[in-house]
Amino acid sequence: MTAPTPRHKRATIFDVAAEAGVSRGTVSRVLNGEPYVSAAAREAIEAAIAKVGYVRNTAARNLATQSSGAIALIVHEPDSVFIDDPNIGAILLGANAALSAADYQLVSLLIDDDRDSQRVTGYLGGGFVDGAIIVSAREGDPISQAIADLRLPAVMIGRPDNQSQLPWVGIDNRGAARRITERLVATGRRRVGMIAAGLDRDSGRDRLAGFRDALGASFDDTLVSRQPFYTYAAGVAGMAELLRAAPDIDGVFAASDAVAAGALEALRGAGRRVPADIGVVGFDDSTWALRAQPALSTVRQPAGQLGARAAELVLDQVRSGGRPADGALLATEVVWRDSA
Amino acid sequence: MTAPTPRHKRATIFDVAAEAGVSRGTVSRVLNGEPYVSAAAREAIEAAIAKVGYVRNTAARNLATQSSGAIALIVHEPDSVFIDDPNIGAILLGANAALSAADYQLVSLLIDDDRDSQRVTGYLGGGFVDGAIIVSAREGDPISQAIADLRLPAVMIGRPDNQSQLPWVGIDNRGAARRITERLVATGRRRVGMIAAGLDRDSGRDRLAGFRDALGASFDDTLVSRQPFYTYAAGVAGMAELLRAAPDIDGVFAASDAVAAGALEALRGAGRRVPADIGVVGFDDSTWALRAQPALSTVRQPAGQLGARAAELVLDQVRSGGRPADGALLATEVVWRDSA
DNA sequence: TTGTAAGCGTTATCAT
DNA sequence: ATGATAACGCTTACAA
C-alpha cells in the first residue's frame, strides 16, 4: 500500500478574491466576461488567478446555473459493429467540431448492455449534460424513452421509430438506394439481387424499400438475402446464399460497403469476376470502399455533416428551450468506381 | 419560433422528504444505502421517490462529495487516424466494460485541436471526473501536463515520454516486432526491409528498434522507409520507396496492418506476388489483416484488455488515493496467415 | 463599479 | 433511527 499522495487542495474563488483584494462577486464577473469591471480589478484578478492556479469547479457552477456546458453523444451498438463502423467515428468528429466551435464539451457515452443503459440514464438525469445526440437507436429503445421523460433537448441520427417525438437528422436512404440500384441496372444487368441488413432499423428497411422501388415489377424476393448486421461476414454469407438461389445473378446491391466487401470475397471464392461477370455496389463510401478489390461503386454518406448538423440542432433547443419543428435530411451522392 | 416547452421542474430530495414525511437526511441515507433507517421510513421514502419521479442531481452530489462517478477516456488523434484505427474502438469497449462493472461511467473526450485541448483541461479540472485514461499521448502533450498538475488519478495507454510520471499499460512493441521479424526471416527471406511509421511516439520507435534487434548485423538502414502515420497511404508510399531503393527486396515488416495493406497494394501494382516473390507482415491484427489479400501475418494486440487494465489501474488510484508503482505490459501473440 | 448574501441540491456531522 | 444544519464552490439579484 503506497502512501496516499496528498491531493492538493484546489484554489477557489475565495482564494482568488483574497489574493486580489476584491469580493467573490467581482471575481465571478471577470470569470464570466461580464461588463462593469474596472480594468484595475480585472488585472489584479487575472494575476491572482494565475498565481494561485485557480480552475473553476464545474460541478459548483452547474449547480448554480442549472446547466453544464456539455452535450452527450450516445452510441448504442453491439461491440463488433461499433469497431467496424467508420461512420460512427466520422459522426463523432463532426459533432465534436460543431460543439467545440460553440464552446461546448462533447462527452460520448457507450451503451453495451442493460447495465450501461441504466447508468447512462442516471447520468443524463444528473445534470451532467444539457442535451444529447443519439446514434443508431433501435425501436423501443429505453434511452430514447428516458430522454423524453427527462425532457432533455435531444436529436437522433437516423430516423427513429414512430412513437418517439424527437427531432432527427438523417439521409434519404430510400431515395439513395433507388438511385444506385437504377444505375446498376443501367449498366445492363438483368438479374439483380440485394444483400439486405439491419432490417431492425430504419436505414436497413429504407434501403431495401429503395431497391424495390428501383426494380418495380421486376422485383423478385428470392433475390434478396436478409442478414442481421452490416458486416463483412454478412456479405460473405449473403452472397453465397444468393449464388445458390440464383446462379445466373449478374448484379448485387449490398446494404453497406462492409457487406459488399464480404460479397466480393464470396464472389472471388466462387470464381466470378467483378465487374465482368457481376456488378456489385455498396453503401456508405466508407474506408471499405477503397480498400476493396475492385474499388466499390457506392453511396457517399455525409457522416461528418450528420454529426455537425445534429449538434447544431441540440444547441438550438438548448438555447431556445423549445424543440425545432423537424430534423434535416442531408444529401447523398452516388460515387461510381470499378465494381460495377 | 416555437413555444418553449416548459422544462419540468425536477423533484428534489426536499420534495421526497415532504412527501414521505421525513427529513432530508433520512432520504439521503436511503439513497446511499446506508444502515440505520427503519423499514417503515425506507418504504415510505421509496414510494415517495417513485411518486414524485425523483432523480438525483449529480452536480449537487459531486459538489458535496467532491467526486463524480465518472472516468474520462481521452483520445488524442488526428481525425483520419482516429476513424481508421480499430484499436481505439476496442480499447474503448474494454475500458467501458471494466468501469461499468465497478459502476463507473466512462466519458470519452476527443481532442482534435488546441481549442479542444483547452476545453478538456477545464473539464478535467472541473470535478466532472475522478480519473482519466489517456490514449496515444504524444511527447510534450499539454493534457498529460495538466493532469499531473491537477494530481488527477490517471493512466496512459502506451508508454509515455520520460518526463511524465504517470503509470501506464502497454504492450512490448519492441519484443513483438523482433519476434515477428525473426519469423519472417525464418521463412528464408534474405533482403528484408521495414516500413516504419509513427516515429514520434513510443510504439513507432519501439517497433523499429525490435526490427533492428532481429536483424542484428545484417540490418541495413537503406531498407527502412520512414512514414509519418500508421496509414494505408503510408504503406503505398513506403513500399514504392523500398522497391526503388532495393528492387531485390523479398521481405517487409510494416509497422501496422493498415500500412501493410497499403504495401500490398503497391506490390500488386508493381506486379510482385505475395508471398511467392515477397513476404509481408503487419502489426495489430486489426480488421485490415483479414480484409487484405492475402490475409496478413501479424501481431495480435490485446486492445480490449489494454482498455480494461487501464480502467482497473485508475480505479485503484481513485480508491486508494495513491499511485500504483508501475503499469503493466500485456502479452502479444504472433498470428501467422498467408502473406508471409 | 463593487460588495453582500441568498440560493443551487446533496452530503455529513451532531445532537437528540 | 432521525432531524437540524453547516458545508461544497459558484452565480446573481440587490444594495451601495
Short mmCIF file of N, CA, C and O in Angstrom, two decimals, chain A residues 2 4-8 10 55-60 62-63 68 79 82-84 86 89-90 92-93 96 100-101 103-110 112 115-116 119-120 122-123 125-128 150-153 265 268 287-288 291 293 320-323, chain B residues 2 4-8 10 55-60 62-63 68 79 82-84 86 89-90 92-93 96 100-101 103-110 112 115-116 119-120 122-123 125-128 150-153 265 268 287-288 291 293 320-323:
data_model
loop_
_atom_site.label_atom_id
_atom_site.label_comp_id
_atom_site.label_asym_id
_atom_site.label_seq_id
_atom_site.Cartn_x
_atom_site.Cartn_y
_atom_site.Cartn_z
N THR A 2 0.78 1.98 -1.05
CA THR A 2 1.57 3.21 -1.18
C THR A 2 1.01 4.32 -0.31
O THR A 2 -0.17 4.35 -0.03
N PRO A 4 -0.63 7.55 0.37
CA PRO A 4 -1.51 8.36 -0.48
C PRO A 4 -0.92 9.74 -0.78
O PRO A 4 -0.59 10.49 0.13
N THR A 5 -0.79 10.03 -2.05
CA THR A 5 -0.33 11.35 -2.46
C THR A 5 -1.34 12.37 -1.97
O THR A 5 -2.51 12.29 -2.31
N PRO A 6 -0.92 13.34 -1.17
CA PRO A 6 -1.87 14.33 -0.66
C PRO A 6 -2.44 15.14 -1.82
O PRO A 6 -1.72 15.88 -2.48
N ARG A 7 -3.70 14.95 -2.10
CA ARG A 7 -4.33 15.64 -3.21
C ARG A 7 -4.41 17.13 -2.89
O ARG A 7 -5.13 17.54 -1.99
N HIS A 8 -3.66 17.91 -3.63
CA HIS A 8 -3.61 19.35 -3.45
C HIS A 8 -5.00 19.93 -3.29
O HIS A 8 -5.88 19.67 -4.07
N ARG A 10 -7.64 22.37 -3.95
CA ARG A 10 -7.77 23.28 -5.08
C ARG A 10 -8.15 24.69 -4.63
O ARG A 10 -8.93 24.88 -3.70
N VAL A 55 -8.71 26.93 -11.02
CA VAL A 55 -9.57 26.47 -12.11
C VAL A 55 -10.98 26.30 -11.57
O VAL A 55 -11.17 25.83 -10.45
N ARG A 56 -11.93 26.71 -12.36
CA ARG A 56 -13.32 26.69 -11.95
C ARG A 56 -13.78 25.29 -11.58
O ARG A 56 -13.48 24.33 -12.25
N ASN A 57 -14.56 25.18 -10.58
CA ASN A 57 -15.18 23.90 -10.24
C ASN A 57 -16.52 23.84 -10.97
O ASN A 57 -17.48 24.51 -10.61
N THR A 58 -16.53 22.99 -11.98
CA THR A 58 -17.71 22.96 -12.83
C THR A 58 -18.94 22.41 -12.13
O THR A 58 -20.06 22.80 -12.43
N ALA A 59 -18.72 21.51 -11.21
CA ALA A 59 -19.88 20.96 -10.50
C ALA A 59 -20.62 22.08 -9.79
O ALA A 59 -21.84 22.18 -9.86
N ALA A 60 -19.86 22.92 -9.13
CA ALA A 60 -20.47 24.03 -8.41
C ALA A 60 -21.16 24.99 -9.38
O ALA A 60 -22.27 25.46 -9.15
N ASN A 62 -22.32 24.28 -12.31
CA ASN A 62 -23.53 23.65 -12.83
C ASN A 62 -24.68 23.79 -11.85
O ASN A 62 -25.81 24.07 -12.24
N LEU A 63 -24.35 23.54 -10.61
CA LEU A 63 -25.38 23.58 -9.59
C LEU A 63 -26.00 24.97 -9.55
O LEU A 63 -27.22 25.13 -9.49
N SER A 68 -24.77 22.54 -17.60
CA SER A 68 -23.37 22.17 -17.75
C SER A 68 -23.05 22.51 -19.19
O SER A 68 -23.91 22.48 -20.02
N ASP A 79 -20.86 -4.37 -29.72
CA ASP A 79 -19.43 -4.10 -29.83
C ASP A 79 -18.84 -4.25 -31.22
O ASP A 79 -18.23 -3.34 -31.74
N PHE A 82 -19.66 -1.64 -33.65
CA PHE A 82 -19.08 -0.36 -33.28
C PHE A 82 -17.64 -0.22 -33.79
O PHE A 82 -17.25 0.79 -34.35
N ILE A 83 -16.88 -1.25 -33.60
CA ILE A 83 -15.49 -1.18 -34.01
C ILE A 83 -15.35 -1.06 -35.52
O ILE A 83 -14.48 -0.37 -36.03
N ASP A 84 -16.23 -1.73 -36.22
CA ASP A 84 -16.12 -1.78 -37.66
C ASP A 84 -16.67 -0.56 -38.38
O ASP A 84 -16.30 -0.28 -39.50
N PRO A 86 -17.08 2.89 -39.65
CA PRO A 86 -16.34 4.13 -39.74
C PRO A 86 -17.25 5.35 -39.68
O PRO A 86 -16.82 6.44 -39.35
N GLY A 89 -17.27 7.00 -36.20
CA GLY A 89 -16.13 7.86 -35.95
C GLY A 89 -16.30 9.22 -36.60
O GLY A 89 -16.04 10.26 -35.99
N ALA A 90 -16.77 9.21 -37.84
CA ALA A 90 -16.93 10.47 -38.56
C ALA A 90 -18.02 11.33 -37.93
O ALA A 90 -17.88 12.56 -37.83
N LEU A 92 -18.85 11.34 -34.80
CA LEU A 92 -18.24 11.83 -33.59
C LEU A 92 -17.40 13.07 -33.85
O LEU A 92 -17.51 14.09 -33.16
N LEU A 93 -16.57 12.97 -34.86
CA LEU A 93 -15.70 14.08 -35.20
C LEU A 93 -16.50 15.31 -35.64
O LEU A 93 -16.21 16.43 -35.22
N ASN A 96 -18.19 16.81 -32.62
CA ASN A 96 -17.19 17.43 -31.77
C ASN A 96 -16.78 18.80 -32.31
O ASN A 96 -16.70 19.78 -31.57
N SER A 100 -17.50 22.12 -30.31
CA SER A 100 -16.29 22.82 -29.91
C SER A 100 -16.35 24.28 -30.32
O SER A 100 -15.99 25.17 -29.57
N ALA A 101 -16.86 24.51 -31.52
CA ALA A 101 -16.96 25.88 -32.01
C ALA A 101 -17.87 26.71 -31.13
O ALA A 101 -17.71 27.92 -31.00
N ASP A 103 -18.14 26.20 -27.99
CA ASP A 103 -17.59 26.05 -26.65
C ASP A 103 -18.36 25.11 -25.76
O ASP A 103 -18.50 25.33 -24.56
N TYR A 104 -18.83 24.07 -26.36
CA TYR A 104 -19.47 23.01 -25.59
C TYR A 104 -18.56 21.79 -25.58
O TYR A 104 -17.80 21.57 -26.52
N GLN A 105 -18.66 21.03 -24.53
CA GLN A 105 -17.87 19.82 -24.42
C GLN A 105 -18.68 18.61 -24.85
O GLN A 105 -19.79 18.41 -24.36
N LEU A 106 -18.14 17.83 -25.76
CA LEU A 106 -18.82 16.60 -26.16
C LEU A 106 -18.38 15.47 -25.24
O LEU A 106 -17.20 15.27 -25.03
N VAL A 107 -19.33 14.75 -24.69
CA VAL A 107 -18.95 13.56 -23.93
C VAL A 107 -19.67 12.39 -24.55
O VAL A 107 -20.88 12.41 -24.72
N SER A 108 -18.89 11.38 -24.95
CA SER A 108 -19.58 10.26 -25.58
C SER A 108 -19.80 9.14 -24.60
O SER A 108 -18.94 8.76 -23.82
N LEU A 109 -20.99 8.62 -24.64
CA LEU A 109 -21.43 7.58 -23.73
C LEU A 109 -21.73 6.33 -24.54
O LEU A 109 -22.44 6.37 -25.53
N LEU A 110 -21.15 5.24 -24.09
CA LEU A 110 -21.27 3.99 -24.82
C LEU A 110 -22.26 3.08 -24.12
O LEU A 110 -22.20 2.89 -22.93
N ASP A 112 -23.46 -0.69 -23.95
CA ASP A 112 -23.04 -2.01 -24.39
C ASP A 112 -23.98 -3.09 -23.84
O ASP A 112 -24.11 -4.15 -24.40
N ARG A 115 -26.93 -2.79 -18.15
CA ARG A 115 -26.38 -2.07 -17.02
C ARG A 115 -25.91 -0.68 -17.46
O ARG A 115 -26.16 0.32 -16.80
N ASP A 116 -25.24 -0.65 -18.61
CA ASP A 116 -24.80 0.63 -19.17
C ASP A 116 -26.01 1.53 -19.38
O ASP A 116 -25.99 2.71 -19.07
N ARG A 119 -27.10 3.08 -16.22
CA ARG A 119 -26.18 4.09 -15.71
C ARG A 119 -26.25 5.36 -16.55
O ARG A 119 -26.25 6.47 -16.04
N VAL A 120 -26.32 5.18 -17.83
CA VAL A 120 -26.39 6.33 -18.71
C VAL A 120 -27.65 7.14 -18.44
O VAL A 120 -27.62 8.37 -18.40
N GLY A 122 -29.15 7.46 -15.65
CA GLY A 122 -28.89 8.22 -14.44
C GLY A 122 -28.00 9.42 -14.73
O GLY A 122 -28.24 10.53 -14.26
N TYR A 123 -27.01 9.18 -15.53
CA TYR A 123 -26.06 10.23 -15.89
C TYR A 123 -26.78 11.40 -16.56
O TYR A 123 -26.56 12.56 -16.24
N GLY A 125 -29.89 12.20 -16.34
CA GLY A 125 -30.78 12.88 -15.43
C GLY A 125 -30.04 13.68 -14.38
O GLY A 125 -30.62 14.50 -13.68
N GLY A 126 -28.75 13.46 -14.28
CA GLY A 126 -27.98 14.04 -13.19
C GLY A 126 -27.47 15.45 -13.41
O GLY A 126 -26.70 15.96 -12.61
N GLY A 127 -27.90 16.09 -14.49
CA GLY A 127 -27.45 17.45 -14.71
C GLY A 127 -26.04 17.52 -15.27
O GLY A 127 -25.42 18.57 -15.29
N PHE A 128 -25.53 16.40 -15.72
CA PHE A 128 -24.20 16.36 -16.30
C PHE A 128 -24.16 16.97 -17.69
O PHE A 128 -23.15 17.48 -18.12
N LEU A 150 -37.27 12.92 -19.35
CA LEU A 150 -36.47 13.98 -18.71
C LEU A 150 -36.68 15.33 -19.41
O LEU A 150 -36.25 16.35 -18.92
N ARG A 151 -37.29 15.28 -20.58
CA ARG A 151 -37.45 16.48 -21.40
C ARG A 151 -36.08 17.10 -21.70
O ARG A 151 -35.91 18.31 -21.67
N LEU A 152 -35.16 16.23 -21.95
CA LEU A 152 -33.80 16.69 -22.27
C LEU A 152 -33.73 17.00 -23.76
O LEU A 152 -34.16 16.20 -24.58
N PRO A 153 -33.23 18.18 -24.11
CA PRO A 153 -33.08 18.50 -25.53
C PRO A 153 -32.27 17.41 -26.20
O PRO A 153 -31.22 17.03 -25.70
N GLU A 265 -15.60 -11.08 -51.56
CA GLU A 265 -14.83 -12.24 -51.11
C GLU A 265 -15.50 -13.55 -51.56
O GLU A 265 -14.86 -14.45 -52.11
N ARG A 268 -15.18 -14.01 -55.24
CA ARG A 268 -13.82 -14.42 -55.59
C ARG A 268 -13.70 -15.93 -55.39
O ARG A 268 -13.22 -16.66 -56.25
N THR A 287 -14.27 3.51 -45.58
CA THR A 287 -12.92 3.11 -45.97
C THR A 287 -12.93 1.75 -46.68
O THR A 287 -12.05 1.45 -47.46
N TRP A 288 -13.94 0.95 -46.41
CA TRP A 288 -14.07 -0.33 -47.09
C TRP A 288 -14.07 -0.14 -48.60
O TRP A 288 -13.52 -0.95 -49.35
N ARG A 291 -10.73 0.14 -50.04
CA ARG A 291 -9.86 -0.99 -49.74
C ARG A 291 -10.20 -2.17 -50.64
O ARG A 291 -9.38 -3.04 -50.86
N GLN A 293 -11.18 -4.75 -53.59
CA GLN A 293 -10.64 -5.05 -54.92
C GLN A 293 -11.72 -5.67 -55.76
O GLN A 293 -12.12 -6.79 -55.48
N SER A 320 -32.94 27.80 -26.97
CA SER A 320 -34.29 28.35 -27.06
C SER A 320 -35.23 27.74 -26.03
O SER A 320 -36.27 28.28 -25.72
N GLY A 321 -34.85 26.58 -25.53
CA GLY A 321 -35.73 25.92 -24.58
C GLY A 321 -36.86 25.19 -25.28
O GLY A 321 -37.67 24.52 -24.66
N GLY A 322 -36.93 25.30 -26.59
CA GLY A 322 -38.02 24.63 -27.32
C GLY A 322 -37.50 23.54 -28.22
O GLY A 322 -36.32 23.23 -28.22
N ARG A 323 -38.38 22.93 -28.95
CA ARG A 323 -37.98 21.89 -29.88
C ARG A 323 -38.14 22.41 -31.30
O ARG A 323 -39.15 23.01 -31.61
N THR B 2 -40.79 28.46 -32.02
CA THR B 2 -41.74 27.59 -31.33
C THR B 2 -41.92 28.00 -29.88
O THR B 2 -41.02 28.57 -29.28
N PRO B 4 -41.60 27.64 -26.24
CA PRO B 4 -40.69 26.83 -25.44
C PRO B 4 -41.44 25.82 -24.57
O PRO B 4 -42.30 26.18 -23.79
N THR B 5 -41.08 24.54 -24.73
CA THR B 5 -41.66 23.51 -23.89
C THR B 5 -41.26 23.79 -22.45
O THR B 5 -40.07 23.85 -22.15
N PRO B 6 -42.20 23.96 -21.56
CA PRO B 6 -41.83 24.25 -20.17
C PRO B 6 -41.08 23.07 -19.59
O PRO B 6 -41.65 22.00 -19.40
N ARG B 7 -39.83 23.25 -19.31
CA ARG B 7 -38.99 22.18 -18.78
C ARG B 7 -39.45 21.85 -17.37
O ARG B 7 -39.30 22.65 -16.47
N HIS B 8 -39.98 20.67 -17.20
CA HIS B 8 -40.47 20.22 -15.91
C HIS B 8 -39.48 20.53 -14.81
O HIS B 8 -38.32 20.20 -14.90
N ARG B 10 -37.57 19.71 -11.82
CA ARG B 10 -37.26 18.40 -11.28
C ARG B 10 -37.49 18.31 -9.78
O ARG B 10 -37.24 19.25 -9.04
N VAL B 55 -35.05 12.08 -9.44
CA VAL B 55 -33.73 11.55 -9.82
C VAL B 55 -32.67 12.46 -9.23
O VAL B 55 -32.82 13.68 -9.22
N ARG B 56 -31.62 11.86 -8.74
CA ARG B 56 -30.55 12.59 -8.08
C ARG B 56 -29.93 13.65 -9.00
O ARG B 56 -29.71 13.40 -10.17
N ASN B 57 -29.63 14.78 -8.47
CA ASN B 57 -28.88 15.78 -9.22
C ASN B 57 -27.41 15.54 -8.95
O ASN B 57 -26.89 15.82 -7.87
N THR B 58 -26.75 15.04 -9.96
CA THR B 58 -25.36 14.65 -9.77
C THR B 58 -24.44 15.83 -9.53
O THR B 58 -23.43 15.70 -8.84
N ALA B 59 -24.77 16.96 -10.12
CA ALA B 59 -23.90 18.12 -9.92
C ALA B 59 -23.84 18.45 -8.43
O ALA B 59 -22.78 18.65 -7.85
N ALA B 60 -25.00 18.45 -7.82
CA ALA B 60 -25.05 18.76 -6.39
C ALA B 60 -24.32 17.69 -5.58
O ALA B 60 -23.58 17.99 -4.65
N ASN B 62 -21.91 15.80 -6.59
CA ASN B 62 -20.47 15.95 -6.80
C ASN B 62 -19.91 17.03 -5.92
O ASN B 62 -18.84 16.90 -5.34
N LEU B 63 -20.65 18.12 -5.88
CA LEU B 63 -20.17 19.26 -5.12
C LEU B 63 -20.01 18.86 -3.65
O LEU B 63 -19.01 19.17 -3.01
N SER B 68 -17.15 12.48 -8.62
CA SER B 68 -18.20 12.11 -9.56
C SER B 68 -17.97 10.65 -9.86
O SER B 68 -16.85 10.18 -9.78
N ASP B 79 -7.86 13.38 -36.86
CA ASP B 79 -9.13 12.77 -37.28
C ASP B 79 -9.00 11.50 -38.10
O ASP B 79 -9.55 10.47 -37.77
N PHE B 82 -7.98 8.49 -36.33
CA PHE B 82 -8.98 8.07 -35.37
C PHE B 82 -10.04 7.18 -36.04
O PHE B 82 -10.42 6.14 -35.54
N ILE B 83 -10.50 7.60 -37.17
CA ILE B 83 -11.54 6.85 -37.86
C ILE B 83 -11.05 5.48 -38.29
O ILE B 83 -11.78 4.50 -38.25
N ASP B 84 -9.82 5.43 -38.70
CA ASP B 84 -9.27 4.21 -39.24
C ASP B 84 -8.83 3.19 -38.21
O ASP B 84 -8.74 2.01 -38.49
N PRO B 86 -8.87 0.64 -35.54
CA PRO B 86 -9.82 -0.21 -34.84
C PRO B 86 -9.40 -0.47 -33.40
O PRO B 86 -10.21 -0.81 -32.56
N GLY B 89 -11.33 1.71 -30.88
CA GLY B 89 -12.66 1.21 -30.58
C GLY B 89 -12.61 0.09 -29.56
O GLY B 89 -13.39 0.06 -28.61
N ALA B 90 -11.68 -0.81 -29.75
CA ALA B 90 -11.58 -1.96 -28.85
C ALA B 90 -11.15 -1.52 -27.45
O ALA B 90 -11.65 -2.03 -26.45
N LEU B 92 -11.78 1.34 -26.08
CA LEU B 92 -12.98 1.98 -25.55
C LEU B 92 -13.92 0.96 -24.94
O LEU B 92 -14.40 1.10 -23.82
N LEU B 93 -14.16 -0.07 -25.70
CA LEU B 93 -15.08 -1.11 -25.25
C LEU B 93 -14.54 -1.81 -24.02
O LEU B 93 -15.28 -2.07 -23.06
N ASN B 96 -14.80 0.50 -21.06
CA ASN B 96 -16.20 0.66 -20.69
C ASN B 96 -16.69 -0.54 -19.88
O ASN B 96 -17.36 -0.39 -18.87
N SER B 100 -17.86 -0.16 -16.12
CA SER B 100 -19.26 -0.47 -15.93
C SER B 100 -19.44 -1.47 -14.79
O SER B 100 -20.33 -1.34 -13.96
N ALA B 101 -18.56 -2.45 -14.76
CA ALA B 101 -18.63 -3.47 -13.72
C ALA B 101 -18.46 -2.85 -12.34
O ALA B 101 -18.99 -3.35 -11.35
N ASP B 103 -19.44 0.11 -11.66
CA ASP B 103 -20.44 1.17 -11.60
C ASP B 103 -19.89 2.57 -11.78
O ASP B 103 -20.34 3.52 -11.16
N TYR B 104 -18.94 2.66 -12.64
CA TYR B 104 -18.43 3.98 -13.01
C TYR B 104 -18.88 4.29 -14.42
O TYR B 104 -19.08 3.39 -15.23
N GLN B 105 -19.05 5.54 -14.71
CA GLN B 105 -19.45 5.97 -16.04
C GLN B 105 -18.22 6.39 -16.83
O GLN B 105 -17.43 7.20 -16.38
N LEU B 106 -18.08 5.82 -18.01
CA LEU B 106 -16.98 6.23 -18.88
C LEU B 106 -17.43 7.40 -19.75
O LEU B 106 -18.49 7.35 -20.36
N VAL B 107 -16.66 8.47 -19.77
CA VAL B 107 -17.00 9.53 -20.71
C VAL B 107 -15.78 9.74 -21.60
O VAL B 107 -14.67 9.91 -21.11
N SER B 108 -15.98 9.66 -22.90
CA SER B 108 -14.83 9.82 -23.76
C SER B 108 -14.75 11.23 -24.30
O SER B 108 -15.72 11.81 -24.73
N LEU B 109 -13.56 11.75 -24.23
CA LEU B 109 -13.29 13.11 -24.65
C LEU B 109 -12.34 13.08 -25.83
O LEU B 109 -11.31 12.44 -25.80
N LEU B 110 -12.73 13.80 -26.86
CA LEU B 110 -11.96 13.78 -28.08
C LEU B 110 -11.15 15.06 -28.21
O LEU B 110 -11.68 16.14 -28.01
N ASP B 112 -9.17 17.27 -30.83
CA ASP B 112 -8.97 17.38 -32.27
C ASP B 112 -8.11 18.60 -32.60
O ASP B 112 -7.46 18.65 -33.62
N ARG B 115 -8.10 24.11 -29.26
CA ARG B 115 -9.26 24.57 -28.54
C ARG B 115 -9.85 23.43 -27.70
O ARG B 115 -10.20 23.60 -26.55
N ASP B 116 -9.96 22.27 -28.34
CA ASP B 116 -10.43 21.09 -27.62
C ASP B 116 -9.56 20.83 -26.42
O ASP B 116 -10.04 20.55 -25.33
N ARG B 119 -10.40 23.10 -23.63
CA ARG B 119 -11.68 22.82 -23.02
C ARG B 119 -11.62 21.55 -22.18
O ARG B 119 -12.15 21.48 -21.08
N VAL B 120 -10.95 20.56 -22.70
CA VAL B 120 -10.84 19.31 -21.97
C VAL B 120 -10.09 19.52 -20.66
O VAL B 120 -10.46 18.98 -19.62
N GLY B 122 -10.10 22.15 -18.87
CA GLY B 122 -11.05 22.75 -17.96
C GLY B 122 -12.01 21.71 -17.41
O GLY B 122 -12.31 21.67 -16.22
N TYR B 123 -12.46 20.87 -18.29
CA TYR B 123 -13.40 19.82 -17.92
C TYR B 123 -12.81 18.93 -16.84
O TYR B 123 -13.45 18.61 -15.85
N GLY B 125 -10.48 19.60 -14.77
CA GLY B 125 -10.28 20.31 -13.53
C GLY B 125 -11.59 20.62 -12.83
O GLY B 125 -11.62 21.01 -11.68
N GLY B 126 -12.68 20.46 -13.55
CA GLY B 126 -13.97 20.91 -13.05
C GLY B 126 -14.71 19.94 -12.15
O GLY B 126 -15.86 20.18 -11.82
N GLY B 127 -14.06 18.87 -11.76
CA GLY B 127 -14.73 17.94 -10.88
C GLY B 127 -15.71 17.03 -11.59
O GLY B 127 -16.52 16.36 -10.96
N PHE B 128 -15.65 17.03 -12.90
CA PHE B 128 -16.54 16.17 -13.68
C PHE B 128 -16.14 14.71 -13.60
O PHE B 128 -16.96 13.82 -13.75
N LEU B 150 -3.02 18.76 -11.90
CA LEU B 150 -4.27 18.60 -11.15
C LEU B 150 -4.16 17.46 -10.14
O LEU B 150 -5.04 17.28 -9.31
N ARG B 151 -3.11 16.67 -10.29
CA ARG B 151 -2.96 15.46 -9.47
C ARG B 151 -4.18 14.56 -9.62
O ARG B 151 -4.67 13.98 -8.66
N LEU B 152 -4.64 14.46 -10.84
CA LEU B 152 -5.79 13.62 -11.13
C LEU B 152 -5.30 12.19 -11.36
O LEU B 152 -4.35 11.99 -12.13
N PRO B 153 -5.91 11.23 -10.70
CA PRO B 153 -5.53 9.84 -10.94
C PRO B 153 -5.63 9.54 -12.43
O PRO B 153 -6.64 9.85 -13.04
N GLU B 265 -0.97 -3.24 -51.82
CA GLU B 265 -1.48 -2.52 -52.98
C GLU B 265 -0.35 -2.12 -53.92
O GLU B 265 -0.39 -2.34 -55.13
N ARG B 268 1.10 -5.10 -55.65
CA ARG B 268 0.19 -5.56 -56.69
C ARG B 268 0.45 -4.73 -57.94
O ARG B 268 0.60 -5.25 -59.05
N THR B 287 -8.85 -5.27 -38.25
CA THR B 287 -9.72 -5.77 -39.31
C THR B 287 -9.01 -5.74 -40.66
O THR B 287 -9.34 -6.50 -41.56
N TRP B 288 -8.04 -4.89 -40.81
CA TRP B 288 -7.25 -4.84 -42.05
C TRP B 288 -6.65 -6.21 -42.37
O TRP B 288 -6.60 -6.62 -43.51
N ARG B 291 -9.02 -8.44 -44.06
CA ARG B 291 -9.56 -7.90 -45.30
C ARG B 291 -8.54 -7.99 -46.42
O ARG B 291 -8.89 -8.00 -47.59
N GLN B 293 -5.67 -9.06 -49.08
CA GLN B 293 -5.48 -10.18 -50.00
C GLN B 293 -4.01 -10.30 -50.31
O GLN B 293 -3.47 -9.45 -51.01
N SER B 320 -7.59 4.33 -3.61
CA SER B 320 -6.55 4.37 -2.59
C SER B 320 -6.01 5.78 -2.37
O SER B 320 -5.40 6.08 -1.37
N GLY B 321 -6.22 6.64 -3.37
CA GLY B 321 -5.69 7.98 -3.24
C GLY B 321 -4.21 8.03 -3.58
O GLY B 321 -3.60 9.08 -3.59
N GLY B 322 -3.63 6.88 -3.87
CA GLY B 322 -2.21 6.87 -4.19
C GLY B 322 -1.95 6.47 -5.62
O GLY B 322 -2.87 6.27 -6.39
N ARG B 323 -0.73 6.35 -5.99
CA ARG B 323 -0.37 5.92 -7.34
C ARG B 323 0.23 4.52 -7.28
O ARG B 323 1.06 4.25 -6.43
#
